[in-house]
Coordinates of C-alpha atoms and ligand atoms in Angstrom, one line a residue:
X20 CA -31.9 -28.5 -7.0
X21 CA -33.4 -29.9 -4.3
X22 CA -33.6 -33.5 -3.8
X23 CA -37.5 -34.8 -2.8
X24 CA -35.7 -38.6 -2.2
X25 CA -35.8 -39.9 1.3
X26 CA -31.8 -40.4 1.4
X27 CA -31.0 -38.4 4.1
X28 CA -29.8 -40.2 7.7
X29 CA -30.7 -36.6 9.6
X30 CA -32.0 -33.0 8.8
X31 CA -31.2 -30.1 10.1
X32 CA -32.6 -26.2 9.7
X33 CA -31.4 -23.3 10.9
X34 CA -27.7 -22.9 9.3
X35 CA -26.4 -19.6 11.1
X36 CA -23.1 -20.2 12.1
X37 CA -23.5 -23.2 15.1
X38 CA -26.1 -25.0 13.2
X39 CA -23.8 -24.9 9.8
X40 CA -20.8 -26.0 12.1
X41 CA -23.0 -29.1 13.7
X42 CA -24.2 -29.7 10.0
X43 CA -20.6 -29.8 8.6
X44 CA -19.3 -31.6 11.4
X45 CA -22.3 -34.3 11.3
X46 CA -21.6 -35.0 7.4
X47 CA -17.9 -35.3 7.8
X48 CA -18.7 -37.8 9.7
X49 CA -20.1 -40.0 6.8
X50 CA -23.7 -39.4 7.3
X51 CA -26.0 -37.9 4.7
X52 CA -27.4 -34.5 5.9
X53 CA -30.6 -32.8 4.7
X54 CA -30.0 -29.1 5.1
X55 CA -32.3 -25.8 5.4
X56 CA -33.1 -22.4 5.9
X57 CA -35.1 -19.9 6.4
X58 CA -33.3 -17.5 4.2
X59 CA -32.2 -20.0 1.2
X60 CA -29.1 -18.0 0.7
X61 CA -27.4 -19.3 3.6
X62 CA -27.9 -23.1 2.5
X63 CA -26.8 -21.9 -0.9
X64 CA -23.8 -20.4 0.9
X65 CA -23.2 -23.9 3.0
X66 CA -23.2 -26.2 -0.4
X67 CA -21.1 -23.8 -2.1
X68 CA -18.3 -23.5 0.3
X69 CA -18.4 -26.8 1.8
X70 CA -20.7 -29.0 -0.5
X71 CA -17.5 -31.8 -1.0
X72 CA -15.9 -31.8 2.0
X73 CA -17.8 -34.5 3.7
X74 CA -17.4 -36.8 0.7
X75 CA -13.8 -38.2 1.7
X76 CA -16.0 -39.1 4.4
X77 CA -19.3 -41.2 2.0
X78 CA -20.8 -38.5 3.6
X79 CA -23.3 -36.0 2.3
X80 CA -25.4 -32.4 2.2
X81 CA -28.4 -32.3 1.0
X82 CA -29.6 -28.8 0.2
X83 CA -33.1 -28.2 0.3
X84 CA -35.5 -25.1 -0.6
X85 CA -38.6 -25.7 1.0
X86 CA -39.6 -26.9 4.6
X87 CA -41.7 -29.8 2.7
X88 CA -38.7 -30.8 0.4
X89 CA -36.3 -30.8 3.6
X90 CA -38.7 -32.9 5.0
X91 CA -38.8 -35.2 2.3
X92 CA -35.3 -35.6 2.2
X93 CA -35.3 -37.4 5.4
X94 CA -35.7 -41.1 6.0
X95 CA -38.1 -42.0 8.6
X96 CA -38.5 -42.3 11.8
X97 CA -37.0 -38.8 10.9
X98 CA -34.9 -36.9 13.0
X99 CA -34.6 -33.3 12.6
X100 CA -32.4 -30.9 14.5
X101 CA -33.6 -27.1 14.8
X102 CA -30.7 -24.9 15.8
X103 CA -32.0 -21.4 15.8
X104 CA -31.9 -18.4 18.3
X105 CA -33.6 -19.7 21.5
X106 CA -37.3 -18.5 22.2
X107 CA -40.1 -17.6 19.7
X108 CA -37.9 -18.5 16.3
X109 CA -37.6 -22.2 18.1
X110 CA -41.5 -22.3 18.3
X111 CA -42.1 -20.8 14.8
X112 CA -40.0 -23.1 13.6
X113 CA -41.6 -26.0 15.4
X114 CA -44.8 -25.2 14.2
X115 CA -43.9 -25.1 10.7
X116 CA -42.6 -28.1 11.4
X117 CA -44.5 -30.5 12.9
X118 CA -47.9 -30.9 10.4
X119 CA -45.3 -32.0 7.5
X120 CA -44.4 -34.4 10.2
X121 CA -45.0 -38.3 11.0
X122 CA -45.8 -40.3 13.9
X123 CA -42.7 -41.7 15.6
X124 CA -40.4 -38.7 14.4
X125 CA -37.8 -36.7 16.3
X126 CA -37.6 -33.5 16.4
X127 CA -34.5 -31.7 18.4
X128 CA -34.0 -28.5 20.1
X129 CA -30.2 -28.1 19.7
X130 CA -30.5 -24.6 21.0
X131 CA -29.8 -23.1 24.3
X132 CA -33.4 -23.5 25.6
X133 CA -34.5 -22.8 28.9
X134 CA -35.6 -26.5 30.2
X135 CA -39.0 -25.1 31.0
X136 CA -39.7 -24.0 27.4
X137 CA -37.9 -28.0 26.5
X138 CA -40.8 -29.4 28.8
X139 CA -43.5 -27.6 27.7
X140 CA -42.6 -28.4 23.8
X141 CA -42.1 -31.8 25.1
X142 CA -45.4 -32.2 26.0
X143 CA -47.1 -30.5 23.3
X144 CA -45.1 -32.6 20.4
X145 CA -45.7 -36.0 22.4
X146 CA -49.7 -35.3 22.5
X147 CA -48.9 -35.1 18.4
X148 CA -47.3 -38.7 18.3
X149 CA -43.8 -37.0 18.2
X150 CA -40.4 -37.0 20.3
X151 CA -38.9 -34.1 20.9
X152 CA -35.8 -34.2 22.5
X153 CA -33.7 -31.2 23.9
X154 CA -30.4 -31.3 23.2
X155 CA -27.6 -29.1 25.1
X156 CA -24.6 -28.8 22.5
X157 CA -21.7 -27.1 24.2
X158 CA -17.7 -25.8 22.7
X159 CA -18.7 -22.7 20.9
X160 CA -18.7 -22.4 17.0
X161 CA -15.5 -24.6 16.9
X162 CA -16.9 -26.9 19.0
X163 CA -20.1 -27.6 17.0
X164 CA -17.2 -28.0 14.1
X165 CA -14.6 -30.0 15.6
X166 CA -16.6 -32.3 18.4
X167 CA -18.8 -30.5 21.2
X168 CA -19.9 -32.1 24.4
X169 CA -23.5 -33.4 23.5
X170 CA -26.0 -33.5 26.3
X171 CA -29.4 -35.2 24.8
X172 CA -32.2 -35.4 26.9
X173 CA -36.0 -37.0 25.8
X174 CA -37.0 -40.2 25.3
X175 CA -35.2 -43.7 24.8
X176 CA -36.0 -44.4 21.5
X177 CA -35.6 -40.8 20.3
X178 CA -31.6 -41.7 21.3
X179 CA -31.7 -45.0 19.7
X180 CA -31.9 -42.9 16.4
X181 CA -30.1 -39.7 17.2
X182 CA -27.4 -41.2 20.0
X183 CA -25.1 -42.9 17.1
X184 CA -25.0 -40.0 15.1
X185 CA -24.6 -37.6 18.1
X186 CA -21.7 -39.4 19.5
X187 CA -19.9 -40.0 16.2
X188 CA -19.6 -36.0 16.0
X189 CA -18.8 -35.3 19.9
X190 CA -15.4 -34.8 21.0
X191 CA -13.6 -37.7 21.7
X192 CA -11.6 -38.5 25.2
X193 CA -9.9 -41.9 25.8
X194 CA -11.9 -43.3 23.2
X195 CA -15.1 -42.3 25.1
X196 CA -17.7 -39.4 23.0
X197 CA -18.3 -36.5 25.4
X198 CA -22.5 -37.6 24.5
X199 CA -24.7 -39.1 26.1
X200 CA -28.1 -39.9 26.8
X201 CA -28.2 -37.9 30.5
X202 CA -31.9 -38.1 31.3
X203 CA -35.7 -38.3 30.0
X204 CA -37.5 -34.4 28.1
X205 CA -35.8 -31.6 29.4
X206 CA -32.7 -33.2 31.1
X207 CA -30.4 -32.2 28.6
X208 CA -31.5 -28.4 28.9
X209 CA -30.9 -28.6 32.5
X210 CA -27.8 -30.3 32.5
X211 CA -26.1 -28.1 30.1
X212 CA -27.8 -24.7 31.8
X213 CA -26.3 -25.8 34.8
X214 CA -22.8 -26.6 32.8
X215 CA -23.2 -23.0 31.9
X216 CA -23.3 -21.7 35.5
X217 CA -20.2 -23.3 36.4
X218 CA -18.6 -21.9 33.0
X219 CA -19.4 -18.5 35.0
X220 CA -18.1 -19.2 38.2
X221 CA -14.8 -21.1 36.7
X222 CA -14.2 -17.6 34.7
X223 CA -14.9 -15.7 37.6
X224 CA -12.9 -17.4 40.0
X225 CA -10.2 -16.9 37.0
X226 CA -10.6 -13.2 37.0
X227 CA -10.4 -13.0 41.0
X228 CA -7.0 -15.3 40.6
X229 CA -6.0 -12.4 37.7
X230 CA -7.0 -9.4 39.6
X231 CA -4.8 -10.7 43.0
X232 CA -1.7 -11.4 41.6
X233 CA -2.1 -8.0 39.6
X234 CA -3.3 -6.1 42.1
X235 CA -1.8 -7.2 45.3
X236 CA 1.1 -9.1 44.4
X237 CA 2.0 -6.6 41.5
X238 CA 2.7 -8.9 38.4
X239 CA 2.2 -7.6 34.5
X240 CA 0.1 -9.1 32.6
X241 CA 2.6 -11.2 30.8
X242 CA 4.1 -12.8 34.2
X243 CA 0.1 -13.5 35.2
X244 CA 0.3 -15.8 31.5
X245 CA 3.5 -17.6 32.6
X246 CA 1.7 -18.5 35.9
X247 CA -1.5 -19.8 34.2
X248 CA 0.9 -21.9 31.8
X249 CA 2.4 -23.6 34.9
X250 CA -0.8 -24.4 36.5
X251 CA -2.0 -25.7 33.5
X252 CA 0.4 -28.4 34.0
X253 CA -1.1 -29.2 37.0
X254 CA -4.2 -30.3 38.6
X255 CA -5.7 -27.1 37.3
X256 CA -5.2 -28.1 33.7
X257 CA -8.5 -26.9 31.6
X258 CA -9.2 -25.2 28.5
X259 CA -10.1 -22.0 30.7
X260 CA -6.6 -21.9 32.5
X261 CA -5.1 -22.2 29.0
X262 CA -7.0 -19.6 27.2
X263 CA -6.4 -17.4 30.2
X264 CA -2.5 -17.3 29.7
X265 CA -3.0 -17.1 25.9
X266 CA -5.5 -13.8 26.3
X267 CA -3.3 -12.8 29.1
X268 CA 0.0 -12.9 26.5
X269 CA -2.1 -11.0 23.8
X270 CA -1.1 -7.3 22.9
X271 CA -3.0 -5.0 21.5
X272 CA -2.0 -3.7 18.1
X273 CA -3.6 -0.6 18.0
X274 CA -1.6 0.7 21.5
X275 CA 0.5 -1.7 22.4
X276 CA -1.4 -2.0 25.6
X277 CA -2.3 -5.3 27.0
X278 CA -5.1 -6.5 25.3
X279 CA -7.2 -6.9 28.9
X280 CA -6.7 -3.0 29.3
X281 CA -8.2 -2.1 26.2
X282 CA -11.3 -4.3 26.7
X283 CA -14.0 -2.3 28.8
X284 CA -14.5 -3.7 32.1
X285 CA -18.6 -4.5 32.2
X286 CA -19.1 -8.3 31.4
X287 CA -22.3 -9.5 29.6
X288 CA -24.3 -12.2 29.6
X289 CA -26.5 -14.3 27.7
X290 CA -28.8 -15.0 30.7
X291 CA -27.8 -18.9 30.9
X292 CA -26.5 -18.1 34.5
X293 CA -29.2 -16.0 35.8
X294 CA -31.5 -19.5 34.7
X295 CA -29.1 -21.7 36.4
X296 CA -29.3 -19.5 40.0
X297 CA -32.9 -18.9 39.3
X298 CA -33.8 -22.5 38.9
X299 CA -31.0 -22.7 42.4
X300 CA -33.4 -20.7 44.3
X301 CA -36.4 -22.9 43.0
X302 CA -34.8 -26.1 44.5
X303 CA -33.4 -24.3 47.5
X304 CA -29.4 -25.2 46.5
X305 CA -26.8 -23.2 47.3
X306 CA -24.6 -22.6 44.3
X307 CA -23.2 -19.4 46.2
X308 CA -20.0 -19.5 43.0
X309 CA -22.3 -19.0 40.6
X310 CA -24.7 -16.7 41.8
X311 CA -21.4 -14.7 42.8
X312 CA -20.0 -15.2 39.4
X313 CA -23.3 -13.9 38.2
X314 CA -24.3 -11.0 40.1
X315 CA -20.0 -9.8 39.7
X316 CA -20.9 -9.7 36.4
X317 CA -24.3 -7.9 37.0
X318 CA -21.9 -5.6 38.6
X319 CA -19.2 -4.7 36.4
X320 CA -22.3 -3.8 34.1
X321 CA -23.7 -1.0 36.5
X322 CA -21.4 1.8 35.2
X323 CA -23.1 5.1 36.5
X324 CA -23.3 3.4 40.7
X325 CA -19.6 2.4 40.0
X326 CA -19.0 5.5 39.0
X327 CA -20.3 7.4 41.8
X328 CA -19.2 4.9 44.1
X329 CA -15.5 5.4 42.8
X330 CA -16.4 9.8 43.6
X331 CA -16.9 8.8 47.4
X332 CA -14.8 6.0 48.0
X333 CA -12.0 6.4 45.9
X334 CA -8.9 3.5 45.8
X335 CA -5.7 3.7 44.8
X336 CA -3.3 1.0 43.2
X337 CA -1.0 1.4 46.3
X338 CA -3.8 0.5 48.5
X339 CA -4.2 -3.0 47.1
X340 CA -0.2 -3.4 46.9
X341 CA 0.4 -5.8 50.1
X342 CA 3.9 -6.5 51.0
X343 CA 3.5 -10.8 50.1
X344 CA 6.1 -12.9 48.6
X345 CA 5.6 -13.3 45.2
X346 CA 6.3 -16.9 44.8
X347 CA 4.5 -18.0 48.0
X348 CA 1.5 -15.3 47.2
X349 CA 1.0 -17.3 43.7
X350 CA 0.8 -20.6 45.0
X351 CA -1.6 -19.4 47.5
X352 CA -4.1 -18.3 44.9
X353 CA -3.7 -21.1 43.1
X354 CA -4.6 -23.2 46.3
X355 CA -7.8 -20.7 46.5
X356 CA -8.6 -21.1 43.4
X357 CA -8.3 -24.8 43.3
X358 CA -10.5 -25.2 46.2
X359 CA -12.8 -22.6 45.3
X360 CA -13.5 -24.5 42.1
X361 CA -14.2 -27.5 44.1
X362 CA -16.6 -25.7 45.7
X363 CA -18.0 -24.4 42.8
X364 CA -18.2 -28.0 41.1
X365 CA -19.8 -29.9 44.0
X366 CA -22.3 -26.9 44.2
X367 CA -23.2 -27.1 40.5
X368 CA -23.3 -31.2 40.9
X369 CA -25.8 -30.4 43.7
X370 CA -27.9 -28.7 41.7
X371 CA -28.0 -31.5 38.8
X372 CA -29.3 -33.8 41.4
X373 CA -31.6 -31.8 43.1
X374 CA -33.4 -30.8 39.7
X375 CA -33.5 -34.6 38.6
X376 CA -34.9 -35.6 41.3
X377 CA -37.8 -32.8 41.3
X378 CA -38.1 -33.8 37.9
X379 CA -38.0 -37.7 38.1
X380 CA -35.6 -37.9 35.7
X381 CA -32.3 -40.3 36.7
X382 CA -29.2 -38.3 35.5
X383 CA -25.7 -40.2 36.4
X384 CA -23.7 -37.7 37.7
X385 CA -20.7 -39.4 37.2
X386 CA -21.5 -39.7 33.3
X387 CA -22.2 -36.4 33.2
X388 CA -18.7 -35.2 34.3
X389 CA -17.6 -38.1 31.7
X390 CA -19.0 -35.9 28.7
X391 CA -17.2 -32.6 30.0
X392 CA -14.0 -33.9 29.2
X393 CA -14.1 -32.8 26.2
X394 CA -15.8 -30.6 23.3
X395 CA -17.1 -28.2 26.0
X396 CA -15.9 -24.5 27.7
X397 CA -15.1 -26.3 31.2
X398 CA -13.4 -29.5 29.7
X399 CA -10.4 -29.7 32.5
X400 CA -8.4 -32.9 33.8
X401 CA -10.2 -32.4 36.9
X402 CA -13.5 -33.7 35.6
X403 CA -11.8 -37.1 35.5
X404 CA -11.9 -37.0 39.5
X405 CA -15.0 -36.0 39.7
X406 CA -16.0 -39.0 37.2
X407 CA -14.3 -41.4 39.7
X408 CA -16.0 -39.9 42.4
X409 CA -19.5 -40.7 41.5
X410 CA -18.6 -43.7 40.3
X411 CA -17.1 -44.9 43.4
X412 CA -20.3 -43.6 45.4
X413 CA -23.0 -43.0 43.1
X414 CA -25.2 -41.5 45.8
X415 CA -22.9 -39.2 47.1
X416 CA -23.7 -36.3 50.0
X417 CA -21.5 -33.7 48.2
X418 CA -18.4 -34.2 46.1
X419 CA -16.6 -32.1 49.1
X420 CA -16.2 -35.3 51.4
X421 CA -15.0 -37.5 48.5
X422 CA -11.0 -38.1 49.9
X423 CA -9.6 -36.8 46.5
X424 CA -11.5 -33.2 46.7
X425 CA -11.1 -33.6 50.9
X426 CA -7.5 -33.5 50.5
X427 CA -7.0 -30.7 48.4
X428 CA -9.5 -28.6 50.1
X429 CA -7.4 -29.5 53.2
X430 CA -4.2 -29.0 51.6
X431 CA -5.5 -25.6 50.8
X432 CA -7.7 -24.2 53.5
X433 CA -4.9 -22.3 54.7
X434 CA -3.6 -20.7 51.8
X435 CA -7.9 -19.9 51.0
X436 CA -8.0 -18.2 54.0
X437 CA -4.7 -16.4 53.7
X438 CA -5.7 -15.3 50.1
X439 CA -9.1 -13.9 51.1
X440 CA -7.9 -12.1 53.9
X441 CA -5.4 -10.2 51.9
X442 CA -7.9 -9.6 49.3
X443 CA -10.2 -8.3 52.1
X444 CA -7.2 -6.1 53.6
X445 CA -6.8 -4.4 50.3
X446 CA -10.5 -3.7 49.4
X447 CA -10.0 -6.1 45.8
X448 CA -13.1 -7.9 45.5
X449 CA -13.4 -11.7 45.6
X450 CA -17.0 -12.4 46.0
X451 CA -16.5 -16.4 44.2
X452 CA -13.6 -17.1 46.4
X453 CA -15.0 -15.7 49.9
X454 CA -18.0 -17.3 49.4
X455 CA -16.9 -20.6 48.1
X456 CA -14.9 -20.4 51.0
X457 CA -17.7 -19.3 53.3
X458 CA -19.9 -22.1 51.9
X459 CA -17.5 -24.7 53.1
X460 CA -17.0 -23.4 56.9
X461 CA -21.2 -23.3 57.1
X462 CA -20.8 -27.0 55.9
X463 CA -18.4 -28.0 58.5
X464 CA -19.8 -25.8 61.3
X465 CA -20.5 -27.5 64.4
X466 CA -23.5 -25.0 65.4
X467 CA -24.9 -22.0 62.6
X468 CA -26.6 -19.4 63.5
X469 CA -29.8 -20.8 61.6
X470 CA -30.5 -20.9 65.6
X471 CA -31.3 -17.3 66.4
X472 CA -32.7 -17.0 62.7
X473 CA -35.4 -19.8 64.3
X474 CA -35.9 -18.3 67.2
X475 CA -36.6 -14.9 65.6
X476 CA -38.7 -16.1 63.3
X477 CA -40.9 -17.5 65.8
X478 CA -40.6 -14.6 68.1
X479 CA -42.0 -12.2 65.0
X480 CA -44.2 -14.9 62.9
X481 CA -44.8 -17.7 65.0
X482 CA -43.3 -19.6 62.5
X483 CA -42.1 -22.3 65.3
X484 CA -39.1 -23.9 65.9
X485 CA -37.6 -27.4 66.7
X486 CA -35.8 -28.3 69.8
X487 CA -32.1 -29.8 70.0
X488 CA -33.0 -31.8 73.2
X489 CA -36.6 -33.4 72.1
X490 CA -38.2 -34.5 68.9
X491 CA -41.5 -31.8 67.8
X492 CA -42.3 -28.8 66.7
X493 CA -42.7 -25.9 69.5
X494 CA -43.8 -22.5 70.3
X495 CA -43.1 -19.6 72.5
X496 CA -45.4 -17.4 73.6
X497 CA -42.8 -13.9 73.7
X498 CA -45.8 -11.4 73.8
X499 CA -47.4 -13.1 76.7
X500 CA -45.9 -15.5 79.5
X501 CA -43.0 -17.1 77.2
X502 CA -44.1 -20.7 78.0
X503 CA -43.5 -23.0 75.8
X504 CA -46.1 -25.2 73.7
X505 CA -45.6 -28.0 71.4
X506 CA -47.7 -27.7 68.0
Ligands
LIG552 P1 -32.4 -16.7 8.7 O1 -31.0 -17.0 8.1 O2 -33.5 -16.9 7.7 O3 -32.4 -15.4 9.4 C1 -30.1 -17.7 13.6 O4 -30.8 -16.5 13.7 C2 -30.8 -18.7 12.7 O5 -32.2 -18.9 13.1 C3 -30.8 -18.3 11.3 O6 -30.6 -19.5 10.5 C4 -32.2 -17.8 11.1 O7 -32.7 -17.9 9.8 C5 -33.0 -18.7 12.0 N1 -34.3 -18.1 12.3 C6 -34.5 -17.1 13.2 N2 -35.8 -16.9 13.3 C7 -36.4 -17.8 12.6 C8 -37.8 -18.1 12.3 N3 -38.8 -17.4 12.9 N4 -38.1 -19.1 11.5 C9 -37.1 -19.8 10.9 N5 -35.8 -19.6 11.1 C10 -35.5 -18.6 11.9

């Protein structure tokens, strides 16, 4: 029956199976839950299987029928957490929504929006006398179950109501939640877009590490595991390097095979990367990892040009075999990889910062590699350093200089270099490590070429140019008498 009392701490709609997991894992955690659906069945389903299992906790569901009843069950100011597919359903829903609503309410996005969408719903629900607040949730189905990595954005008081909740249900690391209040509207949306990014160049940089000591140095699949334990016991210790090994380890029953060569070869996407180097090229960042990690993917997808590619230019295994020590091979590419994944992080950093400030919104960087400890795909050990980093210099150039990533990408260089020259020699692609590693030589170049792009783009465009030697801006005239006039 549903209940029309105001008892309920939180609602939430949409009860697929992330918004059931958040709903389950918010009311084990002893707050009362008002829950809905579109399709009453699946709230019928929720109470059914899991109606007592927050009560241990003086916890509890509420079920509701209706939109108005679900709003009904909440006390006010309410806050109410939509977690449907990301797009129209999140503005059908919102509209439903929002007349049965109050003044001062909260209503939450807990989908993966894009942060546009999160601005422009921002500003529609605020001219109503409501907060809307986007909320990235990251860890998966398990996650949303067992404590995610929260990233809230909107306003102040919107997290005065929603941040004790939020945080009681995050995962936990040293005692700290992996949630926090990381900016003003849409901050949460970019932040955890931009999270997602890096999850695609981590993997990526992954599969190149894969791929080398397969192809090149010529380990099985079940060697390439025992490698990723060891360097999970290191200072590459994540949940990626782990699940690698495990997925690595796996055998398929059906053949007998390993399991990654049964699964086809063309990687998909959700399109939370292509946002992230969309909204790169926007701010004018260079997050070459992801957009590698991206467009690799874009790649593997494009079956019929591989395919006539492979007709012309045909490879063999024995090709990519180069004559390397194994041992000293491995702990090469984990160098490379290691340093790549610096890269990758002090590009993805980059990014946060340059979208906050576009957007006026302060996000602390070094808080926001706090609350990827845990709960979410990229949690690593690493994300510790980077924590430190920012907090020792909060206005940092790039995380590159800091001495801790310095050192290791100095420790490393050599070992990067060797690895992508291998790769190189034996035609197995590495676009995330070459150009992780070509982004940090154009960092530490002396003199770039950007010279001759100048001076070309004057020569065709008059587009001018500045001088090393003098401060202004100049022209030459190339078709006529090639003097030389300041604009
Ligand atoms: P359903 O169970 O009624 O299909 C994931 O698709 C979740 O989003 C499901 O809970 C689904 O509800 C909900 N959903 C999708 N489109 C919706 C819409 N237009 N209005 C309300 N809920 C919607």
């Amino acid at each position: 029956m549903p209940s029309t009392d105001a008892t309920a701490t939180i609602g939430l709609t949409g009860l697929a199976v992330m918004g059931r997991n958040l709903a389950r894992n918010i009311a084990r955690h002893g707050h009362t839950i008002a829950v809905h659906n579109r399709t009453h069945a699946r709230t019928t389903a929720l109470l059914d299987e899991f109606g007592d299992e927050p009560q241990e906790s003086g916890g509890a569901f509420i079920g509701t029928e209706s939109l108005e009843d679900f709003v009904a069950a909440i006390q006010q100011p309410r806050a109410v957490v939509i977690m449907v597919k990301a797009g129209e359903a999140t503005d059908a829903v919102i509209d439903e929504l929002v007349p049965l609503l109050d003044e001062g309410d909260i209503v939450v996005d807990a989908g993966n929006a894009h942060f546009t969408d999160t601005l422009r719903r921002q500003q529609a629900l605020e001219e109503r006398g409501l907060h809307f607040v986007g909320m990235g949730v990251s860890g998966g189905e398990v996650g949303a179950l067992e404590g995610p990595s929260i990233m809230v954005g909107g306003s102040d008081h919107a997290y005065e109501v929603l941040g004790p909740i939020m945080e009681s249900i995050a995962a936990q690391v040293d005692g700290t939640p992996c949630c926090a209040h990381v900016g003003p509207d849409a901050a949460g949306h970019f932040v955890k877009m931009v999270h997602n990014g890096i999850e695609y160049a981590d993997m990526q940089l992954i599969a190149e590490s894969y791929d080398l000591l397969r192809s090149v140095a010529g380990l099985e699949p079940a060697e390439i595991a025992d490698v990723f334990d060891e360097w999970n016991r290191g200072d590459l210790e994540s949940f990626l390097i782990e699940m690698t090994a495990d997925v690595l380890r796996h055998v398929d029953a059906a053949t007998g095979s390993p399991f990654v060569d049964v699964v086809r070869d063309a990687a998909e996407q959700k399109g939370t990367g292509r946002w992230t180097v969309q909204s790169a090229l926007d701010l004018g960042v260079p997050i070459t990892g992801i957009a590698e990690a991206t467009f690799a993917r874009s790649l593997s997808g494009h079956t019929a040009q591989r395919e006539a590619a492979r007709a012309v230019f045909s490879t063999s295994p024995d090709e990519q075999r180069v004559d390397v020590d194994r041992d000293a091979f491995v702990d090469q590419v984990r160098a490379a990889l290691y340093a790549s994944k610096v890269v990758a992080y002090a590009q993805g950093f980059d990014q946060i910062a340059a979208g906050a400030e576009e957007q006026g919104w302060d996000v602390d960087l070094g808080q926001t590699a706090t609350i990827w400890r845990g709960g979410c795909i990229i949690r690593a050990q690493f994300l510790d350093r980077i924590k430190e980093a920012y907090s020792d210099e909060p206005d940092l150039t790039t995380l590159l200089t800091t001495p801790y990533f310095a050192e290791a990408v100095k420790d490393g260089v050599d070992s990067w270099r060797e690895v992508v020259a291998v790769a190189a020699r034996g035609g197995v692609p590495v676009p995330a490590f070459a150009s992780s590693l070509s982004y940090f030589d154009g960092l530490r170049r002396e003199r770039l070429p950007a010279s001759l792009i100048q001076a070309l783009r004057d020569n065709f465009g008059a587009h001018t140019y500045q001088r090393t030697d003098k401060h202004g801006t100049f022209h030459t005239t190339w078709a006529g008498d090639r003097s030389e006039t300041e604009i």
